[in-house]
Short mmCIF file of C-alpha atoms in Angstrom, two decimals:
data_model
loop_
_atom_site.label_atom_id
_atom_site.label_comp_id
_atom_site.label_asym_id
_atom_site.label_seq_id
_atom_site.Cartn_x
_atom_site.Cartn_y
_atom_site.Cartn_z
CA UNK A 22 144.29 7.26 108.09
CA UNK A 23 143.24 6.36 111.64
CA UNK A 24 142.14 2.92 110.43
CA UNK A 25 145.48 2.42 108.70
CA UNK A 26 147.44 3.43 111.79
CA UNK A 27 145.31 1.21 114.03
CA UNK A 28 145.75 -1.76 111.71
CA UNK A 29 149.50 -1.17 111.57
CA UNK A 30 149.76 -0.91 115.36
CA UNK A 31 147.77 -4.09 115.96
CA UNK A 32 149.78 -5.96 113.39
CA UNK A 33 153.09 -4.88 114.90
CA UNK A 34 151.98 -5.49 118.46
CA UNK A 35 150.83 -9.02 117.71
CA UNK A 36 153.88 -10.06 115.71
CA UNK A 37 155.52 -12.15 118.44
CA UNK A 38 157.92 -9.52 119.78
CA UNK A 39 160.49 -10.41 122.43
CA UNK A 40 161.23 -8.01 125.34
CA UNK A 41 164.94 -7.38 124.74
CA UNK A 42 164.97 -3.79 126.04
CA UNK A 43 165.66 -3.42 129.77
CA UNK A 44 164.75 0.25 130.18
CA UNK A 45 165.61 0.49 133.88
CA UNK A 46 168.56 1.25 136.12
CA UNK A 47 169.59 -0.66 139.26
CA UNK A 48 167.34 1.59 141.35
CA UNK A 49 164.12 0.09 142.63
CA UNK A 50 160.75 1.82 142.82
CA UNK A 51 160.10 3.66 146.11
CA UNK A 52 158.27 1.61 148.73
CA UNK A 53 154.50 1.38 148.11
CA UNK A 54 154.85 3.48 144.94
CA UNK A 55 153.84 2.64 141.37
CA UNK A 56 156.31 3.72 138.67
CA UNK A 57 154.98 3.36 135.09
CA UNK A 58 156.97 3.26 131.88
CA UNK A 59 156.50 2.87 128.14
CA UNK A 60 159.15 1.13 126.02
CA UNK A 61 159.51 1.51 122.26
CA UNK A 62 161.96 -0.99 120.77
CA UNK A 63 163.15 -2.25 117.40
CA UNK A 64 164.69 -5.74 117.35
CA UNK A 65 166.77 -6.22 114.19
CA UNK A 66 167.48 -9.88 113.46
CA UNK A 67 165.05 -11.32 116.01
CA UNK A 68 164.15 -15.01 115.57
CA UNK A 69 160.55 -15.49 114.45
CA UNK A 70 158.77 -17.28 117.28
CA UNK A 71 155.74 -17.91 115.09
CA UNK A 72 157.79 -19.62 112.36
CA UNK A 73 157.23 -23.26 111.38
CA UNK A 74 159.32 -25.76 113.42
CA UNK A 75 161.34 -26.46 110.27
CA UNK A 76 162.31 -22.76 109.97
CA UNK A 77 163.87 -22.23 113.39
CA UNK A 78 166.53 -19.89 112.05
CA UNK A 79 164.26 -17.48 110.19
CA UNK A 80 164.95 -13.91 111.29
CA UNK A 81 162.88 -10.74 111.16
CA UNK A 82 162.77 -7.14 112.37
CA UNK A 83 160.11 -6.48 115.00
CA UNK A 84 158.78 -3.20 116.38
CA UNK A 85 156.81 -2.97 119.60
CA UNK A 86 155.27 -0.66 122.19
CA UNK A 87 155.54 -2.16 125.69
CA UNK A 88 153.94 -0.83 128.88
CA UNK A 89 155.26 -1.61 132.34
CA UNK A 90 154.52 -0.74 135.95
CA UNK A 91 156.87 -1.41 138.86
CA UNK A 92 155.80 -1.40 142.50
CA UNK A 93 158.19 -0.89 145.40
CA UNK A 94 158.10 -3.80 147.85
CA UNK A 95 160.77 -2.65 150.30
CA UNK A 96 163.95 -0.57 150.38
CA UNK A 97 165.84 -3.03 148.14
CA UNK A 98 163.28 -4.72 145.89
CA UNK A 99 160.33 -4.14 143.59
CA UNK A 100 158.04 -6.14 141.31
CA UNK A 101 156.94 -5.35 137.77
CA UNK A 102 154.37 -6.31 135.18
CA UNK A 103 155.18 -5.70 131.50
CA UNK A 104 152.68 -5.84 128.65
CA UNK A 105 154.72 -6.85 125.60
CA UNK A 106 152.94 -5.33 122.61
CA UNK A 107 149.39 -6.60 122.79
CA UNK A 108 150.29 -10.29 122.80
CA UNK A 109 152.44 -10.96 125.86
CA UNK A 110 152.67 -10.48 129.60
CA UNK A 111 155.83 -10.80 131.73
CA UNK A 112 156.23 -10.50 135.51
CA UNK A 113 159.61 -9.62 137.03
CA UNK A 114 161.28 -9.19 140.41
CA UNK A 115 164.21 -6.80 140.95
CA UNK A 116 166.59 -7.05 143.92
CA UNK A 117 169.26 -4.45 144.52
CA UNK A 118 172.60 -6.01 145.48
CA UNK A 119 174.65 -2.97 146.46
CA UNK A 120 173.62 0.38 147.96
CA UNK A 121 172.84 3.30 145.71
CA UNK A 122 173.72 6.95 146.05
CA UNK A 123 175.52 9.88 144.42
CA UNK A 124 178.81 8.88 142.74
CA UNK A 125 178.28 5.24 143.76
CA UNK A 126 177.71 2.27 141.48
CA UNK A 127 174.51 0.39 142.31
CA UNK A 128 173.86 -3.14 141.07
CA UNK A 129 170.74 -5.29 140.88
CA UNK A 130 169.41 -8.53 139.46
CA UNK A 131 166.08 -8.90 137.67
CA UNK A 132 164.42 -12.28 137.12
CA UNK A 133 161.07 -13.07 135.60
CA UNK A 134 158.88 -14.97 133.23
CA UNK A 135 155.57 -14.93 131.42
CA UNK A 136 153.76 -15.72 128.19
CA UNK A 137 154.34 -14.29 124.71
CA UNK A 138 152.66 -14.60 121.32
CA UNK A 139 149.13 -14.77 122.73
CA UNK A 140 150.16 -17.65 124.96
CA UNK A 141 152.03 -19.65 122.31
CA UNK A 142 155.40 -19.37 124.10
CA UNK A 143 156.70 -19.33 127.66
CA UNK A 144 159.31 -16.67 128.38
CA UNK A 145 162.13 -16.65 130.96
CA UNK A 146 164.67 -13.90 131.65
CA UNK A 147 167.51 -12.95 133.97
CA UNK A 148 169.32 -9.60 133.96
CA UNK A 149 172.24 -8.07 135.84
CA UNK A 150 172.28 -4.28 135.73
CA UNK A 151 174.61 -1.65 137.15
CA UNK A 152 174.07 2.11 137.20
CA UNK A 153 176.03 5.15 138.29
CA UNK A 154 174.04 8.30 139.17
CA UNK A 155 175.82 11.34 137.75
CA UNK A 156 173.93 14.17 139.36
CA UNK A 157 170.16 14.18 139.74
CA UNK A 158 169.20 14.18 136.06
CA UNK A 159 171.61 11.71 134.42
CA UNK A 160 172.27 8.05 135.23
CA UNK A 161 174.29 5.84 132.86
CA UNK A 162 173.49 2.14 133.19
CA UNK A 163 174.32 -1.17 131.56
CA UNK A 164 174.66 -4.88 132.09
CA UNK A 165 174.04 -8.34 130.70
CA UNK A 166 170.76 -10.08 129.93
CA UNK A 167 169.70 -13.67 129.22
CA UNK A 168 166.32 -14.65 127.86
CA UNK A 169 164.72 -17.73 126.38
CA UNK A 170 161.33 -18.57 124.90
CA UNK A 171 159.90 -22.09 124.69
CA UNK A 172 157.09 -23.10 122.36
CA UNK A 173 154.07 -24.52 124.18
CA UNK A 174 152.56 -26.10 121.04
CA UNK A 175 153.94 -28.43 118.38
CA UNK A 176 153.13 -25.98 115.58
CA UNK A 177 155.48 -23.25 116.87
CA UNK A 178 159.25 -22.94 116.95
CA UNK A 179 161.60 -22.63 119.92
CA UNK A 180 164.55 -20.37 119.02
CA UNK A 181 167.92 -20.69 120.72
CA UNK A 182 168.44 -18.67 123.92
CA UNK A 183 169.70 -15.10 123.59
CA UNK A 184 172.55 -13.68 125.68
CA UNK A 185 173.67 -10.10 125.32
CA UNK A 186 174.83 -6.81 126.74
CA UNK A 187 173.07 -3.47 126.90
CA UNK A 188 173.90 0.12 127.78
CA UNK A 189 171.76 3.21 128.19
CA UNK A 190 171.40 6.47 129.99
CA UNK A 191 168.47 7.79 131.99
CA UNK A 192 167.85 11.51 131.52
CA UNK A 193 165.36 13.69 133.37
CA UNK A 194 163.73 14.02 136.74
CA UNK A 195 162.79 11.09 139.02
CA UNK A 196 159.09 11.50 138.20
CA UNK A 197 159.57 11.87 134.44
CA UNK A 198 162.59 10.65 132.50
CA UNK A 199 163.66 9.16 129.19
CA UNK A 200 166.15 6.34 128.65
CA UNK A 201 167.71 5.71 125.22
CA UNK A 202 169.32 2.25 125.18
CA UNK A 203 171.18 -0.09 122.84
CA UNK A 204 171.38 -3.85 123.27
CA UNK A 205 173.30 -6.47 121.27
CA UNK A 206 172.33 -10.13 121.73
CA UNK A 207 173.82 -13.39 120.46
CA UNK A 208 171.26 -15.95 119.32
CA UNK A 209 172.96 -18.54 117.07
CA UNK A 210 171.64 -19.79 113.75
CA UNK A 211 172.84 -22.56 111.46
CA UNK A 212 171.40 -20.97 108.33
CA UNK A 213 173.85 -19.52 105.82
CA UNK A 214 173.59 -15.74 105.38
CA UNK A 215 171.44 -15.36 108.52
CA UNK A 216 172.97 -13.25 111.28
CA UNK A 217 173.65 -14.63 114.77
CA UNK A 218 173.19 -11.18 116.29
CA UNK A 219 170.11 -9.23 117.33
CA UNK A 220 170.55 -5.44 117.55
CA UNK A 221 167.98 -3.65 119.70
CA UNK A 222 167.77 0.15 119.93
CA UNK A 223 165.03 1.36 122.27
CA UNK A 224 163.67 4.36 124.14
CA UNK A 225 161.84 4.19 127.49
CA UNK A 226 159.76 6.95 129.06
CA UNK A 227 159.02 6.55 132.76
CA UNK A 228 157.85 8.33 135.90
CA UNK A 229 154.79 9.33 137.89
CA UNK A 230 154.07 12.30 135.65
CA UNK A 231 153.55 9.85 132.79
CA UNK A 232 150.45 8.56 134.56
CA UNK A 233 149.17 12.07 135.12
CA UNK A 234 149.73 12.93 131.47
CA UNK A 235 147.62 9.91 130.57
CA UNK A 236 144.90 11.01 132.99
CA UNK A 237 145.41 8.09 135.38
CA UNK A 238 145.43 9.15 139.02
CA UNK A 239 147.53 6.57 140.87
#
């Protein structure tokens, strides 16, 4: 059973997943502090980035476990590294645009890039996110996200860019919370009976206590 589960996990993690889920509010990580998170997402209707160049519009459903850490740079910005499944790595920078606080809408932009599919594709992303703290244990958030992947080899496909909206809610304490989220992205296809939409439900778990639970003393 363990062998079956391990084989399934490796197969899913290496399937060329795209990091649609945002999993974060407009808040940045505290200065000089590492904030870890784990993202579980299902992307229904995702373009296959490992399809043949002649099958650019082939769609699939992908499932991935992503791990991310964000590090506070100053009072308004942080940087993050996200391991996408076991086959991709993306670096991002978040900059808060408006102040945050109780009963106040905070906004931020996130930009980044990296490599996916074991280095077969370059990835670029840009996200605008707004969040509204409602008490200390609940923060609704949402925004818009653009991402694009470009094949680095002639044997791989380059799907059309994806543009979409997402909404979620962060529940829990600052050092351990959970964020269910739903994203809907438009990525056009010319193939009959293939959908132009990618639907992405996800759940993110984040906070310093996550590291402690994993036995990592940062």
